[in-house]
Amino acid sequence: MLNLRLYMLQRVTALLMAPLVLGHLAVMIYAVQGGLSAGEILGRTQGSILWFAFYGTFAAAVAVHGAIGLRSIACEWVGLRGRALDAFMWLTGLSLFAMGARAVWAVTFA
Amino acid sequence: MTQETLKVTIDRGPDTAHVQTVFDVPAYTNQTVLDVVSWVQQNADPTLSYRYACRVGMCGSCAMMVNGVPRWTCRTHISKVLRGNAVTIAPLRNLPVIKDLAVDMDPFFDKWVAAEGVHHGALTRDDPIAPVDTSTAARAVADAGIECINCSVCYAACDTVTANDDYLGPAALQRAWTLLNDAKDDGRAAILDAVSDKGGCHNCHSIGSCTTYCPNDLDPMSAIAGLKRETAKSLFQRWR
Ligand code: SF4
Ligand code: SF4
Ligand code: FES
């Protein structure tokens, strides 16, 4: 159910997410303590390539990592196999990515 | 002195699924689980089917579930597993039951071969015998894994095998790791390919039931971790 390629993709995205999660938490705490309003936050993220790259990478990594993890669960606990399992993984990954990308776009460029 | 009796419950399958028979078996001071099963077959019910050969922990044919735990029955003293004076004996988990306590080991050995657990020779009979350097770290790893007796206890203990029928399982993967570390085996590429496929080492969740229950104190979980490392390394080497 997991071959080497999926396994490595999941490990690499985990490595990517580790610093991003820490960065995300740090920014959240900073924003709350500094008492930044939503408007002020948007003022800093809008048009920022840096924030787009940060959260864009995050959303993509989450989509890949989550879809592969849920694939294992769907196989071992729900009994999905073969094509159905692949379809489930792609659907999960694409939906996660669509939701993440929509949010990233909204705070950076929309 | 009156002799104590043991209450022995044995699964009778597969046609009579979940049917169990209870036997009263005389207790002896020195008695293994296999002795108990043999007593039943010889004295109480000659139709009881089970499997054994060596009776000394060499052949790997006597494994059964004893009170829900996979064990080599010829080397398990009954006093270790009794609850009160009762014990429940069932066929090995994760394998099809042929009858009573005898399971079909074919899937286990088919996966052994699918994991490339076969000898990959590089020499012919005309070549001189290659010396084996016993001092290398790789040889120590190979020497450890070679002690596997194919008893399938680890295979029965593994929940990933239960949940994922493609999964090659701890014994076959450990065999692949043993051969990968054996200087006399020339199958590196074939082995790495075989254990990287959809039923391969990357499905292992490293929970370690295999290592906990292996009667020979082998460590398939670490062997599988070794395969994960080697396959990852070989992938990076291919990318370079
Ligand atoms: S460590 Fe891996 S092989 Fe061993 S029991 Fe767990 S999943 Fe199975
Ligand atoms: S690794 Fe241990 S439990 Fe598994 S088949 Fe070999 S001897 Fe039996
Ligand atoms: S009978 Fe041979 S290992 Fe138990």
mmCIF file of C-alpha atoms and ligand atoms in Angstrom:
data_model
loop_
_atom_site.group_PDB
_atom_site.id
_atom_site.type_symbol
_atom_site.label_atom_id
_atom_site.label_comp_id
_atom_site.label_asym_id
_atom_site.label_seq_id
_atom_site.Cartn_x
_atom_site.Cartn_y
_atom_site.Cartn_z
ATOM 1 C CA MET A 1 0.000 0.000 0.000
ATOM 2 C CA LEU A 2 2.970 2.300 0.652
ATOM 3 C CA ASN A 3 5.840 1.951 -1.773
ATOM 4 C CA LEU A 4 9.209 3.652 -1.473
ATOM 5 C CA ARG A 5 8.094 6.748 -3.420
ATOM 6 C CA LEU A 6 5.044 7.470 -1.246
ATOM 7 C CA TYR A 7 7.069 6.748 1.889
ATOM 8 C CA MET A 8 9.791 9.208 0.891
ATOM 9 C CA LEU A 9 7.261 11.862 -0.129
ATOM 10 C CA GLN A 10 5.687 11.586 3.290
ATOM 11 C CA ARG A 11 9.061 11.828 5.064
ATOM 12 C CA VAL A 12 10.269 14.772 2.973
ATOM 13 C CA THR A 13 7.031 16.711 3.527
ATOM 14 C CA ALA A 14 7.304 15.995 7.257
ATOM 15 C CA LEU A 15 10.809 17.472 7.248
ATOM 16 C CA LEU A 16 9.512 20.505 5.391
ATOM 17 C CA MET A 17 6.598 21.015 7.753
ATOM 18 C CA ALA A 18 8.598 20.827 10.992
ATOM 19 C CA PRO A 19 10.170 24.306 10.705
ATOM 20 C CA LEU A 20 7.034 25.711 9.056
ATOM 21 C CA VAL A 21 4.867 24.618 11.995
ATOM 22 C CA LEU A 22 7.296 26.254 14.433
ATOM 23 C CA GLY A 23 7.354 29.413 12.314
ATOM 24 C CA HIS A 24 3.575 29.438 12.131
ATOM 25 C CA LEU A 25 3.238 29.084 15.917
ATOM 26 C CA ALA A 26 5.820 31.810 16.512
ATOM 27 C CA VAL A 27 4.035 34.214 14.171
ATOM 28 C CA MET A 28 0.688 33.470 15.813
ATOM 29 C CA ILE A 29 2.004 34.157 19.302
ATOM 30 C CA TYR A 30 3.768 37.298 18.101
ATOM 31 C CA ALA A 31 0.665 38.608 16.349
ATOM 32 C CA VAL A 32 -1.584 37.957 19.346
ATOM 33 C CA GLN A 33 0.796 39.453 21.904
ATOM 34 C CA GLY A 34 1.494 42.504 19.810
ATOM 35 C CA GLY A 35 -2.260 42.955 19.546
ATOM 36 C CA LEU A 36 -2.294 43.087 15.766
ATOM 37 C CA SER A 37 -5.749 43.417 14.231
ATOM 38 C CA ALA A 38 -6.876 41.365 11.255
ATOM 39 C CA GLY A 39 -6.495 44.438 9.096
ATOM 40 C CA GLU A 40 -2.945 45.013 10.227
ATOM 41 C CA ILE A 41 -2.059 41.362 9.612
ATOM 42 C CA LEU A 42 -3.540 41.459 6.127
ATOM 43 C CA GLY A 43 -1.659 44.678 5.525
ATOM 44 C CA ARG A 44 1.584 42.810 6.067
ATOM 45 C CA THR A 45 0.731 39.632 4.165
ATOM 46 C CA GLN A 46 -0.967 41.209 1.145
ATOM 47 C CA GLY A 47 1.392 41.250 -1.808
ATOM 48 C CA SER A 48 4.184 39.564 0.124
ATOM 49 C CA ILE A 49 6.046 36.978 -1.906
ATOM 50 C CA LEU A 50 7.667 35.759 1.299
ATOM 51 C CA TRP A 51 4.394 34.979 3.079
ATOM 52 C CA PHE A 52 3.031 33.469 -0.110
ATOM 53 C CA ALA A 53 6.034 31.151 -0.337
ATOM 54 C CA PHE A 54 5.881 30.311 3.391
ATOM 55 C CA TYR A 55 2.220 29.366 3.535
ATOM 56 C CA GLY A 56 2.105 28.109 -0.052
ATOM 57 C CA THR A 57 4.806 25.546 0.732
ATOM 58 C CA PHE A 58 3.017 24.715 3.966
ATOM 59 C CA ALA A 59 -0.332 24.083 2.225
ATOM 60 C CA ALA A 60 1.291 21.920 -0.457
ATOM 61 C CA ALA A 61 3.251 19.873 2.104
ATOM 62 C CA VAL A 62 0.149 19.341 4.239
ATOM 63 C CA ALA A 63 -1.829 18.137 1.228
ATOM 64 C CA VAL A 64 0.803 15.562 0.238
ATOM 65 C CA HIS A 65 1.592 14.441 3.789
ATOM 66 C CA GLY A 66 -2.023 14.187 4.892
ATOM 67 C CA ALA A 67 -3.210 12.377 1.782
ATOM 68 C CA ILE A 68 -0.558 9.669 2.140
ATOM 69 C CA GLY A 69 -1.237 9.259 5.865
ATOM 70 C CA LEU A 70 -4.972 8.953 5.300
ATOM 71 C CA ARG A 71 -4.247 6.457 2.524
ATOM 72 C CA SER A 72 -2.656 4.111 5.087
ATOM 73 C CA ILE A 73 -5.603 4.484 7.425
ATOM 74 C CA ALA A 74 -8.129 3.944 4.636
ATOM 75 C CA CYS A 75 -6.294 0.782 3.600
ATOM 76 C CA GLU A 76 -5.757 -0.754 7.019
ATOM 77 C CA TRP A 77 -8.932 0.326 8.807
ATOM 78 C CA VAL A 78 -11.516 0.756 6.057
ATOM 79 C CA GLY A 79 -10.200 -1.919 3.736
ATOM 80 C CA LEU A 80 -9.882 0.214 0.589
ATOM 81 C CA ARG A 81 -7.613 -1.362 -2.021
ATOM 82 C CA GLY A 82 -6.255 -0.753 -5.528
ATOM 83 C CA ARG A 83 -7.933 1.915 -7.651
ATOM 84 C CA ALA A 84 -10.365 2.954 -4.929
ATOM 85 C CA LEU A 85 -7.440 3.548 -2.575
ATOM 86 C CA ASP A 86 -5.550 5.615 -5.178
ATOM 87 C CA ALA A 87 -8.685 7.622 -5.965
ATOM 88 C CA PHE A 88 -9.246 8.297 -2.274
ATOM 89 C CA MET A 89 -5.653 9.500 -1.851
ATOM 90 C CA TRP A 90 -5.780 11.849 -4.837
ATOM 91 C CA LEU A 91 -9.163 13.233 -3.883
ATOM 92 C CA THR A 92 -8.036 13.885 -0.313
ATOM 93 C CA GLY A 93 -4.776 15.470 -1.462
ATOM 94 C CA LEU A 94 -6.405 17.696 -4.064
ATOM 95 C CA SER A 95 -9.164 18.834 -1.689
ATOM 96 C CA LEU A 96 -6.641 19.625 1.041
ATOM 97 C CA PHE A 97 -4.542 21.529 -1.470
ATOM 98 C CA ALA A 98 -7.544 23.424 -2.853
ATOM 99 C CA MET A 99 -8.615 24.527 0.629
ATOM 100 C CA GLY A 100 -5.075 25.497 1.616
ATOM 101 C CA ALA A 101 -4.346 27.306 -1.636
ATOM 102 C CA ARG A 102 -7.603 29.260 -1.398
ATOM 103 C CA ALA A 103 -6.668 30.499 2.075
ATOM 104 C CA VAL A 104 -3.100 31.365 1.081
ATOM 105 C CA TRP A 105 -4.338 33.261 -1.950
ATOM 106 C CA ALA A 106 -6.870 35.139 0.157
ATOM 107 C CA VAL A 107 -4.318 36.499 2.618
ATOM 108 C CA THR A 108 -1.558 37.271 0.145
ATOM 109 C CA PHE A 109 -2.885 38.383 -3.235
ATOM 110 C CA ALA A 110 -6.661 38.398 -3.446
ATOM 111 C CA MET B 1 -1.487 -38.020 45.724
ATOM 112 C CA THR B 2 -4.209 -37.276 43.193
ATOM 113 C CA GLN B 3 -2.996 -36.056 39.883
ATOM 114 C CA GLU B 4 -4.005 -32.568 38.855
ATOM 115 C CA THR B 5 -5.771 -32.054 35.566
ATOM 116 C CA LEU B 6 -5.514 -29.186 33.128
ATOM 117 C CA LYS B 7 -8.538 -27.728 31.352
ATOM 118 C CA VAL B 8 -7.402 -27.404 27.749
ATOM 119 C CA THR B 9 -9.604 -25.608 25.234
ATOM 120 C CA ILE B 10 -8.695 -26.198 21.598
ATOM 121 C CA ASP B 11 -10.061 -24.458 18.466
ATOM 122 C CA ARG B 12 -11.534 -26.854 15.909
ATOM 123 C CA GLY B 13 -11.611 -25.350 12.461
ATOM 124 C CA PRO B 14 -12.054 -24.380 9.815
ATOM 125 C CA ASP B 15 -15.349 -26.090 8.882
ATOM 126 C CA THR B 16 -16.634 -25.744 12.402
ATOM 127 C CA ALA B 17 -15.491 -22.149 12.796
ATOM 128 C CA HIS B 18 -15.353 -20.906 16.376
ATOM 129 C CA VAL B 19 -16.141 -24.344 17.710
ATOM 130 C CA GLN B 20 -13.888 -25.306 20.577
ATOM 131 C CA THR B 21 -13.430 -28.581 22.374
ATOM 132 C CA VAL B 22 -12.449 -28.762 26.031
ATOM 133 C CA PHE B 23 -10.232 -31.607 27.207
ATOM 134 C CA ASP B 24 -9.078 -32.723 30.635
ATOM 135 C CA VAL B 25 -5.375 -33.439 30.415
ATOM 136 C CA PRO B 26 -3.283 -34.891 33.255
ATOM 137 C CA ALA B 27 -0.662 -32.453 34.499
ATOM 138 C CA TYR B 28 2.987 -33.476 34.736
ATOM 139 C CA THR B 29 5.838 -31.571 36.306
ATOM 140 C CA ASN B 30 7.715 -31.307 33.050
ATOM 141 C CA GLN B 31 5.287 -30.629 30.251
ATOM 142 C CA THR B 32 5.328 -28.313 27.233
ATOM 143 C CA VAL B 33 2.306 -26.927 25.387
ATOM 144 C CA LEU B 34 3.143 -29.332 22.571
ATOM 145 C CA ASP B 35 3.148 -32.247 25.049
ATOM 146 C CA VAL B 36 -0.363 -31.226 26.084
ATOM 147 C CA VAL B 37 -1.598 -31.121 22.487
ATOM 148 C CA SER B 38 0.076 -34.467 21.772
ATOM 149 C CA TRP B 39 -1.530 -36.029 24.827
ATOM 150 C CA VAL B 40 -4.950 -34.961 23.564
ATOM 151 C CA GLN B 41 -4.322 -36.386 20.119
ATOM 152 C CA GLN B 42 -2.903 -39.663 21.447
ATOM 153 C CA ASN B 43 -5.346 -40.261 24.304
ATOM 154 C CA ALA B 44 -8.531 -38.264 23.859
ATOM 155 C CA ASP B 45 -9.201 -37.373 20.224
ATOM 156 C CA PRO B 46 -7.133 -38.974 17.452
ATOM 157 C CA THR B 47 -8.776 -36.684 14.874
ATOM 158 C CA LEU B 48 -7.044 -33.596 16.280
ATOM 159 C CA SER B 49 -4.716 -32.107 13.644
ATOM 160 C CA TYR B 50 -1.557 -30.205 14.511
ATOM 161 C CA ARG B 51 1.997 -29.954 13.267
ATOM 162 C CA TYR B 52 5.444 -30.458 14.740
ATOM 163 C CA ALA B 53 8.718 -32.134 13.854
ATOM 164 C CA CYS B 54 11.858 -31.497 15.893
ATOM 165 C CA ARG B 55 10.451 -30.771 19.371
ATOM 166 C CA VAL B 56 13.610 -28.808 20.223
ATOM 167 C CA GLY B 57 13.004 -25.376 18.701
ATOM 168 C CA MET B 58 14.830 -25.984 15.419
ATOM 169 C CA CYS B 59 12.278 -26.686 12.707
ATOM 170 C CA GLY B 60 9.745 -23.917 13.253
ATOM 171 C CA SER B 61 6.673 -26.046 12.583
ATOM 172 C CA CYS B 62 4.917 -26.137 15.962
ATOM 173 C CA ALA B 63 3.837 -22.502 16.420
ATOM 174 C CA MET B 64 0.284 -21.893 17.712
ATOM 175 C CA MET B 65 -1.695 -19.215 19.506
ATOM 176 C CA VAL B 66 -1.555 -19.975 23.220
ATOM 177 C CA ASN B 67 -3.995 -17.860 25.224
ATOM 178 C CA GLY B 68 -4.051 -15.499 22.247
ATOM 179 C CA VAL B 69 -0.275 -15.155 22.016
ATOM 180 C CA PRO B 70 1.855 -16.745 19.259
ATOM 181 C CA ARG B 71 4.423 -19.172 20.678
ATOM 182 C CA TRP B 72 6.674 -22.058 19.714
ATOM 183 C CA THR B 73 4.814 -24.752 21.587
ATOM 184 C CA CYS B 74 7.654 -27.267 21.856
ATOM 185 C CA ARG B 75 9.756 -24.847 23.876
ATOM 186 C CA THR B 76 6.980 -23.275 25.929
ATOM 187 C CA HIS B 77 6.487 -24.853 29.333
ATOM 188 C CA ILE B 78 2.801 -25.210 30.151
ATOM 189 C CA SER B 79 3.332 -23.781 33.646
ATOM 190 C CA LYS B 80 4.348 -20.485 32.050
ATOM 191 C CA VAL B 81 1.049 -20.007 30.255
ATOM 192 C CA LEU B 82 -1.581 -21.580 32.512
ATOM 193 C CA ARG B 83 -4.296 -19.331 33.870
ATOM 194 C CA GLY B 84 -5.321 -21.170 36.972
ATOM 195 C CA ASN B 85 -5.243 -24.641 35.472
ATOM 196 C CA ALA B 86 -6.682 -23.614 32.093
ATOM 197 C CA VAL B 87 -5.199 -22.824 28.705
ATOM 198 C CA THR B 88 -6.658 -22.038 25.270
ATOM 199 C CA ILE B 89 -4.852 -23.212 22.155
ATOM 200 C CA ALA B 90 -5.690 -21.981 18.648
ATOM 201 C CA PRO B 91 -4.110 -22.060 15.187
ATOM 202 C CA LEU B 92 -1.572 -19.408 14.268
ATOM 203 C CA ARG B 93 -3.062 -16.015 13.414
ATOM 204 C CA ASN B 94 -2.878 -14.382 9.953
ATOM 205 C CA LEU B 95 -2.729 -17.677 8.043
ATOM 206 C CA PRO B 96 -5.536 -19.822 6.572
ATOM 207 C CA VAL B 97 -6.505 -22.747 8.775
ATOM 208 C CA ILE B 98 -6.300 -26.187 7.167
ATOM 209 C CA LYS B 99 -7.730 -28.082 10.116
ATOM 210 C CA ASP B 100 -7.730 -27.541 13.876
ATOM 211 C CA LEU B 101 -4.235 -26.317 14.796
ATOM 212 C CA ALA B 102 -2.600 -26.788 11.386
ATOM 213 C CA VAL B 103 -2.365 -23.669 9.211
ATOM 214 C CA ASP B 104 -1.441 -23.281 5.561
ATOM 215 C CA MET B 105 2.061 -21.779 5.560
ATOM 216 C CA ASP B 106 2.060 -21.099 1.793
ATOM 217 C CA PRO B 107 1.341 -17.347 2.007
ATOM 218 C CA PHE B 108 4.177 -17.007 4.514
ATOM 219 C CA PHE B 109 6.704 -18.722 2.249
ATOM 220 C CA ASP B 110 5.358 -17.138 -0.946
ATOM 221 C CA LYS B 111 6.083 -13.747 0.602
ATOM 222 C CA TRP B 112 9.509 -14.981 1.664
ATOM 223 C CA VAL B 113 10.264 -15.546 -2.036
ATOM 224 C CA ALA B 114 8.523 -12.307 -3.093
ATOM 225 C CA ALA B 115 10.876 -10.406 -0.778
ATOM 226 C CA GLU B 116 13.777 -11.978 -2.724
ATOM 227 C CA GLY B 117 14.597 -14.144 0.266
ATOM 228 C CA VAL B 118 16.395 -16.537 -2.060
ATOM 229 C CA HIS B 119 20.084 -17.002 -2.711
ATOM 230 C CA HIS B 120 21.519 -14.794 -5.449
ATOM 231 C CA GLY B 121 24.793 -16.413 -6.377
ATOM 232 C CA ALA B 122 27.522 -14.642 -8.335
ATOM 233 C CA LEU B 123 29.998 -17.488 -8.641
ATOM 234 C CA THR B 124 30.007 -20.821 -10.429
ATOM 235 C CA ARG B 125 31.196 -24.188 -9.190
ATOM 236 C CA ASP B 126 34.529 -23.549 -10.929
ATOM 237 C CA ASP B 127 35.315 -20.476 -8.838
ATOM 238 C CA PRO B 128 37.282 -20.872 -5.619
ATOM 239 C CA ILE B 129 35.224 -20.643 -2.430
ATOM 240 C CA ALA B 130 35.137 -16.992 -1.361
ATOM 241 C CA PRO B 131 36.354 -16.425 2.192
ATOM 242 C CA VAL B 132 33.887 -14.822 4.590
ATOM 243 C CA ASP B 133 35.293 -12.049 6.753
ATOM 244 C CA THR B 134 33.648 -12.697 10.108
ATOM 245 C CA SER B 135 34.890 -9.443 11.635
ATOM 246 C CA THR B 136 32.735 -7.008 9.631
ATOM 247 C CA ALA B 137 29.650 -5.280 11.026
ATOM 248 C CA ALA B 138 27.594 -6.486 8.044
ATOM 249 C CA ARG B 139 28.533 -10.089 8.820
ATOM 250 C CA ALA B 140 27.357 -9.683 12.417
ATOM 251 C CA VAL B 141 23.982 -8.484 11.106
ATOM 252 C CA ALA B 142 23.743 -11.396 8.675
ATOM 253 C CA ASP B 143 24.754 -13.889 11.368
ATOM 254 C CA ALA B 144 21.945 -12.652 13.632
ATOM 255 C CA GLY B 145 19.221 -12.926 10.995
ATOM 256 C CA ILE B 146 20.362 -16.347 9.820
ATOM 257 C CA GLU B 147 19.108 -17.838 13.107
ATOM 258 C CA CYS B 148 15.488 -17.428 11.935
ATOM 259 C CA ILE B 149 13.673 -20.797 11.996
ATOM 260 C CA ASN B 150 10.707 -19.677 9.793
ATOM 261 C CA CYS B 151 8.242 -20.382 12.560
ATOM 262 C CA SER B 152 5.899 -17.527 11.541
ATOM 263 C CA VAL B 153 5.396 -16.410 15.139
ATOM 264 C CA CYS B 154 6.334 -12.837 14.157
ATOM 265 C CA TYR B 155 4.019 -13.023 11.137
ATOM 266 C CA ALA B 156 1.167 -14.049 13.422
ATOM 267 C CA ALA B 157 2.006 -11.263 15.865
ATOM 268 C CA CYS B 158 2.025 -8.477 13.265
ATOM 269 C CA ASP B 159 -1.115 -6.323 13.097
ATOM 270 C CA THR B 160 0.050 -4.800 9.823
ATOM 271 C CA VAL B 161 -0.071 -8.268 8.245
ATOM 272 C CA THR B 162 -3.652 -8.607 9.531
ATOM 273 C CA ALA B 163 -4.716 -5.252 8.097
ATOM 274 C CA ASN B 164 -2.846 -5.316 4.794
ATOM 275 C CA ASP B 165 -2.783 -8.572 2.859
ATOM 276 C CA ASP B 166 -0.036 -7.322 0.529
ATOM 277 C CA TYR B 167 2.425 -6.755 3.350
ATOM 278 C CA LEU B 168 5.377 -9.153 3.117
ATOM 279 C CA GLY B 169 5.699 -9.349 6.890
ATOM 280 C CA PRO B 170 8.559 -9.324 9.382
ATOM 281 C CA ALA B 171 10.196 -12.701 8.676
ATOM 282 C CA ALA B 172 10.455 -12.277 4.900
ATOM 283 C CA LEU B 173 11.739 -8.713 5.220
ATOM 284 C CA GLN B 174 14.264 -9.749 7.844
ATOM 285 C CA ARG B 175 15.467 -12.443 5.461
ATOM 286 C CA ALA B 176 15.897 -9.808 2.743
ATOM 287 C CA TRP B 177 17.918 -7.672 5.173
ATOM 288 C CA THR B 178 20.055 -10.685 6.124
ATOM 289 C CA LEU B 179 20.892 -11.406 2.481
ATOM 290 C CA LEU B 180 21.592 -7.731 1.797
ATOM 291 C CA ASN B 181 24.269 -7.901 4.492
ATOM 292 C CA ASP B 182 25.667 -11.246 3.385
ATOM 293 C CA ALA B 183 28.880 -10.868 1.346
ATOM 294 C CA LYS B 184 28.064 -14.129 -0.439
ATOM 295 C CA ASP B 185 24.776 -12.829 -1.821
ATOM 296 C CA ASP B 186 24.763 -10.817 -5.013
ATOM 297 C CA GLY B 187 21.114 -9.756 -5.137
ATOM 298 C CA ARG B 188 21.324 -6.181 -3.836
ATOM 299 C CA ALA B 189 19.371 -4.482 -6.636
ATOM 300 C CA ALA B 190 16.706 -7.200 -6.784
ATOM 301 C CA ILE B 191 16.251 -7.168 -3.004
ATOM 302 C CA LEU B 192 15.976 -3.382 -2.749
ATOM 303 C CA ASP B 193 13.399 -3.378 -5.567
ATOM 304 C CA ALA B 194 11.373 -6.170 -3.974
ATOM 305 C CA VAL B 195 11.176 -4.515 -0.564
ATOM 306 C CA SER B 196 10.325 -1.097 -2.062
ATOM 307 C CA ASP B 197 7.106 -2.219 -3.695
ATOM 308 C CA LYS B 198 3.579 -1.782 -2.359
ATOM 309 C CA GLY B 199 3.848 -4.678 0.111
ATOM 310 C CA GLY B 200 7.369 -3.790 1.170
ATOM 311 C CA CYS B 201 9.214 -2.584 4.252
ATOM 312 C CA HIS B 202 7.705 0.914 4.118
ATOM 313 C CA ASN B 203 4.365 -0.428 5.353
ATOM 314 C CA CYS B 204 5.825 -1.408 8.726
ATOM 315 C CA HIS B 205 4.636 0.783 11.596
ATOM 316 C CA SER B 206 7.595 -0.134 13.834
ATOM 317 C CA ILE B 207 5.370 -1.179 16.720
ATOM 318 C CA GLY B 208 7.574 -4.182 17.303
ATOM 319 C CA SER B 209 5.259 -7.110 18.074
ATOM 320 C CA CYS B 210 7.531 -9.181 15.829
ATOM 321 C CA THR B 211 10.578 -8.456 17.973
ATOM 322 C CA THR B 212 8.620 -8.911 21.212
ATOM 323 C CA TYR B 213 7.353 -12.376 20.308
ATOM 324 C CA CYS B 214 10.184 -13.900 18.241
ATOM 325 C CA PRO B 215 11.082 -17.003 20.265
ATOM 326 C CA ASN B 216 14.685 -16.808 19.064
ATOM 327 C CA ASP B 217 15.143 -13.249 20.314
ATOM 328 C CA LEU B 218 15.633 -11.950 16.796
ATOM 329 C CA ASP B 219 14.805 -8.358 15.920
ATOM 330 C CA PRO B 220 12.848 -8.130 12.660
ATOM 331 C CA MET B 221 11.710 -4.591 13.489
ATOM 332 C CA SER B 222 15.272 -3.292 13.410
ATOM 333 C CA ALA B 223 15.987 -5.319 10.278
ATOM 334 C CA ILE B 224 13.049 -3.595 8.581
ATOM 335 C CA ALA B 225 14.318 -0.213 9.787
ATOM 336 C CA GLY B 226 17.617 -1.131 8.130
ATOM 337 C CA LEU B 227 15.806 -1.824 4.858
ATOM 338 C CA LYS B 228 14.037 1.532 5.072
ATOM 339 C CA ARG B 229 17.394 3.274 5.484
ATOM 340 C CA GLU B 230 19.040 1.359 2.635
ATOM 341 C CA THR B 231 16.160 1.900 0.208
ATOM 342 C CA ALA B 232 16.094 5.632 1.022
ATOM 343 C CA LYS B 233 19.854 5.872 0.527
ATOM 344 C CA SER B 234 19.678 4.051 -2.783
ATOM 345 C CA LEU B 235 16.987 6.464 -3.940
ATOM 346 C CA PHE B 236 19.202 9.474 -3.200
ATOM 347 C CA GLN B 237 22.088 7.764 -4.975
ATOM 348 C CA ARG B 238 19.899 7.310 -8.044
ATOM 349 C CA TRP B 239 18.954 11.002 -7.987
ATOM 350 C CA ARG B 240 22.574 12.171 -7.831
HETATM 351 S S1 SF4 C 1 7.390 -3.739 13.701
HETATM 352 FE FE1 SF4 C 1 6.640 -3.896 11.598
HETATM 353 S S2 SF4 C 1 6.868 -6.045 11.046
HETATM 354 FE FE2 SF4 C 1 7.065 -5.908 13.277
HETATM 355 S S3 SF4 C 1 5.010 -6.340 14.058
HETATM 356 FE FE3 SF4 C 1 5.172 -4.106 13.806
HETATM 357 S S4 SF4 C 1 4.435 -3.641 11.716
HETATM 358 FE FE4 SF4 C 1 4.808 -5.855 11.854
HETATM 359 S S1 SF4 C 2 12.027 -13.941 12.952
HETATM 360 FE FE1 SF4 C 2 11.697 -15.127 14.828
HETATM 361 S S2 SF4 C 2 9.474 -15.274 14.989
HETATM 362 FE FE2 SF4 C 2 9.897 -14.668 12.907
HETATM 363 S S3 SF4 C 2 9.950 -16.572 11.730
HETATM 364 FE FE3 SF4 C 2 12.062 -16.105 12.343
HETATM 365 S S4 SF4 C 2 12.387 -17.186 14.265
HETATM 366 FE FE4 SF4 C 2 10.167 -17.125 13.916
HETATM 367 S S1 FES C 3 8.646 -28.774 16.823
HETATM 368 FE FE1 FES C 3 10.351 -27.922 15.789
HETATM 369 S S2 FES C 3 10.395 -25.877 16.536
HETATM 370 FE FE2 FES C 3 8.817 -26.798 17.754
#
